[in-house]
CSV table of C-alpha atoms in Angstrom, one decimal:
chain,number,residue,atom,x,y,z
A,1,UNK,CA,-11.3,-14.6,-9.5
A,2,UNK,CA,-11.9,-10.5,-10.2
A,3,UNK,CA,-9.8,-8.7,-8.3
A,4,UNK,CA,-9.7,-4.4,-7.3
A,5,UNK,CA,-7.7,-2.1,-7.8
A,6,UNK,CA,-5.9,-2.5,-10.5
A,7,UNK,CA,-3.4,0.1,-13.0
A,8,UNK,CA,-4.4,2.9,-14.3
A,9,UNK,CA,-0.3,3.6,-14.9
A,10,UNK,CA,2.2,3.1,-17.5
A,11,UNK,CA,5.3,1.8,-16.6
A,12,UNK,CA,8.4,3.3,-18.5
A,13,UNK,CA,11.6,4.1,-15.9
A,14,UNK,CA,12.4,6.5,-13.0
A,15,UNK,CA,14.4,9.1,-12.7
A,16,UNK,CA,16.8,6.5,-10.6
A,17,UNK,CA,16.3,3.7,-14.0
A,18,UNK,CA,16.5,3.9,-17.6
A,19,UNK,CA,14.2,1.0,-18.6
A,20,UNK,CA,14.8,0.0,-22.4
A,21,UNK,CA,11.3,0.8,-25.2
A,22,UNK,CA,10.9,-3.1,-25.4
A,23,UNK,CA,12.0,-3.2,-21.6
A,24,UNK,CA,9.6,-0.8,-20.5
A,25,UNK,CA,7.3,-2.7,-22.7
A,26,UNK,CA,7.4,-6.1,-21.8
A,27,UNK,CA,6.8,-5.1,-17.5
A,28,UNK,CA,3.2,-4.2,-19.3
A,29,UNK,CA,2.3,-6.4,-21.2
A,30,UNK,CA,2.5,-9.0,-18.0
A,31,UNK,CA,0.8,-6.3,-16.1
A,32,UNK,CA,-2.0,-6.1,-18.0
A,33,UNK,CA,-2.2,-10.4,-19.5
A,34,UNK,CA,-2.2,-10.3,-15.2
A,35,UNK,CA,1.1,-12.7,-15.7
A,36,UNK,CA,4.2,-13.2,-14.0
A,37,UNK,CA,6.9,-11.3,-15.4
A,38,UNK,CA,10.1,-13.5,-15.9
A,39,UNK,CA,13.2,-10.9,-16.5
A,40,UNK,CA,16.7,-13.2,-17.6
A,41,UNK,CA,20.2,-11.9,-18.5
A,42,UNK,CA,24.0,-11.5,-17.6
A,43,UNK,CA,24.4,-10.7,-13.4
A,44,UNK,CA,24.5,-6.9,-12.6
A,45,UNK,CA,22.6,-6.2,-15.7
A,46,UNK,CA,19.3,-4.9,-13.1
A,47,UNK,CA,16.7,-7.4,-13.1
A,48,UNK,CA,16.1,-7.2,-8.4
A,49,UNK,CA,16.3,-3.2,-9.0
A,50,UNK,CA,13.8,-3.3,-11.9
A,51,UNK,CA,11.0,-4.8,-9.6
A,52,UNK,CA,11.9,-2.3,-7.2
A,53,UNK,CA,11.6,1.0,-9.3
A,54,UNK,CA,8.4,-1.0,-11.1
A,55,UNK,CA,7.0,-0.1,-7.5
A,56,UNK,CA,8.2,2.8,-7.0
A,57,UNK,CA,7.0,4.3,-11.1
A,58,UNK,CA,3.2,2.9,-9.9
A,59,UNK,CA,3.5,3.4,-6.4
A,60,UNK,CA,2.7,0.7,-5.1
A,61,UNK,CA,4.5,-1.6,-1.8
A,62,UNK,CA,7.1,-4.6,-2.8
A,63,UNK,CA,7.2,-8.2,-1.3
A,64,UNK,CA,11.4,-9.3,-2.0
A,65,UNK,CA,12.3,-13.3,-1.6
A,66,UNK,CA,15.5,-14.1,-2.1
A,67,UNK,CA,15.8,-17.3,-3.4
A,68,UNK,CA,18.5,-19.3,-2.2
A,69,UNK,CA,20.3,-23.2,-3.3
A,70,UNK,CA,18.3,-24.5,0.1
A,71,UNK,CA,14.7,-22.9,-0.8
A,72,UNK,CA,11.6,-24.9,-0.8
A,73,UNK,CA,8.6,-23.1,-1.9
A,74,UNK,CA,6.6,-24.0,0.5
A,75,UNK,CA,8.5,-21.4,2.9
A,76,UNK,CA,6.8,-18.9,0.6
A,77,UNK,CA,3.7,-20.1,1.7
A,78,UNK,CA,3.8,-20.6,5.0
A,79,UNK,CA,5.4,-22.7,7.5
A,80,UNK,CA,4.8,-24.8,10.6
A,81,UNK,CA,7.3,-24.2,13.6
A,82,UNK,CA,5.8,-27.3,14.9
A,83,UNK,CA,9.3,-27.6,17.6
A,84,UNK,CA,7.4,-24.7,19.2
A,85,UNK,CA,4.2,-26.2,19.9
A,86,UNK,CA,6.0,-29.4,21.4
A,87,UNK,CA,7.9,-27.7,23.2
A,88,UNK,CA,5.0,-24.6,24.2
A,89,UNK,CA,2.3,-27.9,24.6
A,90,UNK,CA,5.4,-29.6,27.9
A,91,UNK,CA,5.0,-26.1,29.1
A,92,UNK,CA,1.5,-26.1,29.1
A,93,UNK,CA,1.4,-22.8,27.6
A,94,UNK,CA,-1.5,-22.3,26.4
A,95,UNK,CA,-0.4,-21.0,22.9
A,96,UNK,CA,-0.8,-24.5,21.2
A,97,UNK,CA,-4.5,-24.5,21.6
A,98,UNK,CA,-4.5,-22.1,17.9
A,99,UNK,CA,-2.0,-24.3,14.9
A,100,UNK,CA,-2.6,-21.1,14.2
A,101,UNK,CA,0.7,-19.0,16.4
A,102,UNK,CA,3.1,-21.6,15.0
A,103,UNK,CA,2.4,-20.2,11.1
A,104,UNK,CA,4.8,-18.0,10.2
A,105,UNK,CA,3.9,-16.4,6.3
A,106,UNK,CA,5.3,-17.0,3.7
A,107,UNK,CA,5.8,-13.8,1.4
A,108,UNK,CA,3.6,-15.5,-0.8
A,109,UNK,CA,1.0,-15.4,1.3
A,110,UNK,CA,1.8,-11.8,3.1
A,111,UNK,CA,1.3,-10.5,-0.6
A,112,UNK,CA,-1.8,-12.7,-0.6
A,113,UNK,CA,-3.0,-10.7,2.3
A,114,UNK,CA,-2.5,-7.1,1.9
A,115,UNK,CA,-5.4,-4.3,2.0
A,116,UNK,CA,-4.0,-2.6,-2.3
A,117,UNK,CA,-2.3,-4.9,-4.3
A,118,UNK,CA,1.8,-5.3,-4.3
A,119,UNK,CA,5.0,-5.6,-6.1
A,120,UNK,CA,5.6,-9.1,-5.5
A,121,UNK,CA,9.7,-10.6,-6.4
A,122,UNK,CA,10.7,-13.2,-6.8
A,123,UNK,CA,14.2,-13.2,-7.0
A,124,UNK,CA,16.5,-15.4,-8.7
A,125,UNK,CA,14.7,-18.6,-8.8
A,126,UNK,CA,17.0,-20.4,-10.5
A,127,UNK,CA,19.0,-20.9,-7.5
A,128,UNK,CA,17.2,-23.7,-6.4
A,129,UNK,CA,15.8,-26.5,-6.6
A,130,UNK,CA,15.1,-27.9,-10.0
A,131,UNK,CA,11.5,-28.5,-8.9
A,132,UNK,CA,10.8,-25.0,-7.9
A,133,UNK,CA,8.7,-23.3,-10.3
A,134,UNK,CA,7.1,-26.6,-10.5
A,135,UNK,CA,5.7,-26.1,-6.8
A,136,UNK,CA,4.2,-23.0,-7.4
A,137,UNK,CA,2.7,-23.4,-10.6
A,138,UNK,CA,-0.3,-23.7,-9.1
A,139,UNK,CA,-0.6,-20.9,-6.7
A,140,UNK,CA,1.0,-18.1,-8.6
A,141,UNK,CA,-1.9,-19.4,-11.3
A,142,UNK,CA,-4.8,-20.1,-9.1
A,143,UNK,CA,-3.6,-17.4,-6.7
A,144,UNK,CA,-4.4,-19.3,-3.6
A,145,UNK,CA,-3.4,-22.1,-1.9
A,146,UNK,CA,-4.3,-24.4,1.3
A,147,UNK,CA,-3.2,-23.7,4.8
A,148,UNK,CA,-3.4,-27.9,6.0
A,149,UNK,CA,-2.5,-27.1,9.0
A,150,UNK,CA,-6.0,-24.8,9.3
A,151,UNK,CA,-8.2,-26.0,6.8
A,152,UNK,CA,-7.9,-22.4,6.0
A,153,UNK,CA,-8.0,-21.4,1.4
A,154,UNK,CA,-5.5,-18.2,1.7
A,155,UNK,CA,-6.9,-16.9,-1.0
A,156,UNK,CA,-5.4,-13.1,-3.0
A,157,UNK,CA,-7.3,-10.3,-2.0
A,158,UNK,CA,-5.5,-8.2,-5.3
A,159,UNK,CA,-4.0,-10.4,-7.6
A,160,UNK,CA,0.2,-8.7,-7.2
A,161,UNK,CA,2.3,-7.3,-9.9
A,162,UNK,CA,5.1,-10.1,-10.3
A,163,UNK,CA,9.0,-10.2,-11.5
A,164,UNK,CA,10.7,-12.7,-11.6
A,165,UNK,CA,13.9,-13.2,-11.2
A,166,UNK,CA,16.8,-16.1,-13.1
A,167,UNK,CA,20.5,-15.5,-13.7
A,168,UNK,CA,19.8,-18.1,-16.4
A,169,UNK,CA,21.6,-20.3,-14.3
A,170,UNK,CA,20.0,-23.8,-15.2
A,171,UNK,CA,16.8,-24.7,-17.5
A,172,UNK,CA,13.8,-23.8,-16.1
A,173,UNK,CA,10.1,-25.7,-16.1
A,174,UNK,CA,8.1,-25.3,-19.5
A,175,UNK,CA,5.4,-25.6,-17.5
A,176,UNK,CA,6.2,-22.5,-15.5
A,177,UNK,CA,7.0,-21.2,-18.7
A,178,UNK,CA,3.9,-21.0,-20.1
A,179,UNK,CA,2.6,-18.8,-17.2
A,180,UNK,CA,5.2,-16.3,-17.7
A,181,UNK,CA,5.6,-13.0,-19.9
A,182,UNK,CA,8.8,-13.5,-20.1
A,183,UNK,CA,12.3,-11.2,-21.2
A,184,UNK,CA,15.3,-11.2,-21.8
A,185,UNK,CA,17.2,-8.0,-21.0
A,186,UNK,CA,20.6,-7.5,-23.5
A,187,UNK,CA,23.4,-5.3,-22.2
A,188,UNK,CA,22.6,-2.1,-23.0
A,189,UNK,CA,24.0,-0.1,-25.9
A,190,UNK,CA,26.5,2.7,-25.5
A,191,UNK,CA,24.2,5.1,-25.6
A,192,UNK,CA,22.0,3.6,-22.6
A,193,UNK,CA,25.4,3.4,-21.4
A,194,UNK,CA,25.8,6.6,-21.2
A,195,UNK,CA,22.1,7.3,-19.6
A,196,UNK,CA,22.7,4.9,-17.2
A,197,UNK,CA,25.8,6.6,-16.3
A,198,UNK,CA,24.5,10.3,-16.8
A,199,UNK,CA,21.8,9.0,-14.0
A,200,UNK,CA,24.4,8.5,-11.2
A,201,UNK,CA,26.9,11.4,-12.2
A,202,UNK,CA,25.0,13.8,-14.2
A,203,UNK,CA,28.0,16.4,-15.3
A,204,UNK,CA,30.5,13.6,-15.9
A,205,UNK,CA,33.2,15.3,-18.0
A,206,UNK,CA,32.3,14.0,-21.5
A,207,UNK,CA,36.3,13.2,-21.8
A,208,UNK,CA,36.2,11.4,-18.7
A,209,UNK,CA,33.9,9.1,-20.1
A,210,UNK,CA,33.9,8.5,-22.8
A,211,UNK,CA,37.8,7.1,-22.6
A,212,UNK,CA,36.1,4.8,-19.7
A,213,UNK,CA,33.6,3.8,-21.6
A,214,UNK,CA,35.3,3.1,-24.9
A,215,UNK,CA,38.4,0.7,-22.1
A,216,UNK,CA,34.7,-0.3,-20.9
A,217,UNK,CA,33.4,-2.1,-23.6
A,218,UNK,CA,36.6,-3.0,-25.0
A,219,UNK,CA,37.5,-4.6,-21.9
A,220,UNK,CA,33.8,-6.9,-22.3
A,221,UNK,CA,35.2,-7.7,-26.5
A,222,UNK,CA,38.0,-9.6,-25.2
A,223,UNK,CA,38.3,-13.6,-25.6
A,224,UNK,CA,37.8,-16.7,-23.0
A,225,UNK,CA,36.5,-13.2,-20.1
A,226,UNK,CA,35.0,-16.0,-17.4
A,227,UNK,CA,32.8,-13.2,-16.6
A,228,UNK,CA,32.4,-10.1,-18.1
A,229,UNK,CA,32.0,-6.6,-16.6
A,230,UNK,CA,28.4,-5.4,-15.6
A,231,UNK,CA,26.4,-2.0,-15.9
A,232,UNK,CA,26.6,-2.6,-12.1
A,233,UNK,CA,30.1,-3.0,-12.1
A,234,UNK,CA,31.1,0.0,-14.5
A,235,UNK,CA,28.6,2.4,-12.1
A,236,UNK,CA,31.7,1.3,-9.4
A,237,UNK,CA,34.5,1.3,-11.3
A,238,UNK,CA,33.5,5.0,-12.4
A,239,UNK,CA,32.9,5.8,-9.0
A,240,UNK,CA,36.4,4.8,-8.1
A,241,UNK,CA,38.3,7.0,-11.2
A,242,UNK,CA,35.8,10.2,-9.8
A,243,UNK,CA,37.6,9.2,-6.4
A,244,UNK,CA,40.5,9.4,-7.2
A,245,UNK,CA,40.4,12.3,-9.9
A,246,UNK,CA,41.4,10.6,-12.2
A,247,UNK,CA,42.0,12.3,-16.1
A,248,UNK,CA,41.1,10.8,-19.3
A,249,UNK,CA,44.8,10.2,-19.6
A,250,UNK,CA,45.7,8.8,-16.9
A,251,UNK,CA,42.9,6.0,-18.5
A,252,UNK,CA,44.8,5.7,-20.6
A,253,UNK,CA,47.5,2.1,-21.0
A,254,UNK,CA,50.8,1.1,-23.6
A,255,UNK,CA,49.8,-1.4,-25.8
A,256,UNK,CA,52.4,-3.3,-23.0
A,257,UNK,CA,49.5,-2.1,-20.2
A,258,UNK,CA,46.6,-4.4,-21.2
A,259,UNK,CA,44.3,-4.1,-17.1
A,260,UNK,CA,43.2,-0.5,-16.9
A,261,UNK,CA,43.5,1.8,-14.1
A,262,UNK,CA,41.8,-0.2,-10.6
A,263,UNK,CA,40.9,-3.2,-12.1
A,264,UNK,CA,39.5,-4.9,-8.7
A,265,UNK,CA,36.2,-3.5,-10.0
A,266,UNK,CA,35.9,-4.9,-13.1
A,267,UNK,CA,37.5,-8.5,-13.2
A,268,UNK,CA,36.2,-10.8,-10.4
A,269,UNK,CA,38.8,-13.7,-10.2
A,270,UNK,CA,41.7,-14.6,-10.9
A,271,UNK,CA,41.0,-16.4,-14.6
A,272,UNK,CA,41.4,-13.6,-16.0
A,273,UNK,CA,43.8,-11.6,-14.7
A,274,UNK,CA,45.8,-13.7,-15.4
A,275,UNK,CA,44.8,-13.6,-18.8
A,276,UNK,CA,45.2,-10.0,-19.3
A,277,UNK,CA,48.6,-10.7,-17.9
A,278,UNK,CA,49.1,-13.2,-20.6
A,279,UNK,CA,48.0,-10.6,-22.9
A,280,UNK,CA,49.7,-7.9,-22.1
A,281,UNK,CA,53.0,-10.6,-21.7
A,282,UNK,CA,52.5,-11.2,-25.6
A,283,UNK,CA,51.8,-7.9,-26.4
A,284,UNK,CA,55.2,-7.1,-24.8
A,285,UNK,CA,57.3,-9.8,-26.5
A,286,UNK,CA,56.1,-9.2,-30.1
A,287,UNK,CA,56.9,-5.0,-30.1
């Protein structure tokens, strides 16, 4: 099947999203190959936001399908509301003669029938049942699906740019992986973190940023953490530091005080807080 509306621009990030060269390369390769881009990485590394920024950079509308544990692949195509049709037939409503009145279009249907190319985000695909990705193989491959209730075949007018995110909570089927261009977003290094912070908080005092980044990166390296703080949590923490007008000196801790200031923005479960309290207790005993 031939598609019109080929993309001529290239993604290199936006003024609100710092994209490392390997990530930009992955996006552009997926667009060129016309394959779904499967993006994995720990939560908070900007996978969902990537799709939105790709849409902005390429000047395309975006359709978002947020997958939940109860989501079925069929919902992305359409849902047939048989209950409403039965109720309307009992009431003598003339709408019952057209079954199309009872079809709710899913996100894939919306993307396929769009009058121009769109970005289709399938967010957190690994939340659903293990069969969910396999159930979408043909539709994503052929860019079409059949509507049994009406006998229609819905074909994509323009092949969408498909971006699929996964938090790596479960393995995805090999057949699904073969059809995707894969990229793992590694956690940013210190230089990239600085660039990301500068996008969100330009003009942040260098000494405060140095101290905050040092503490943040040290915290991530503590052995035994159940959930390492992510980029989004760093940005939340910095926002609080600015709101409290804290100085670099305010952030500095004694060895017996392991928890950073306003640590609730960084540590998100009681096990990790307890770990730091234990480390602080051990440090006090060794003094």
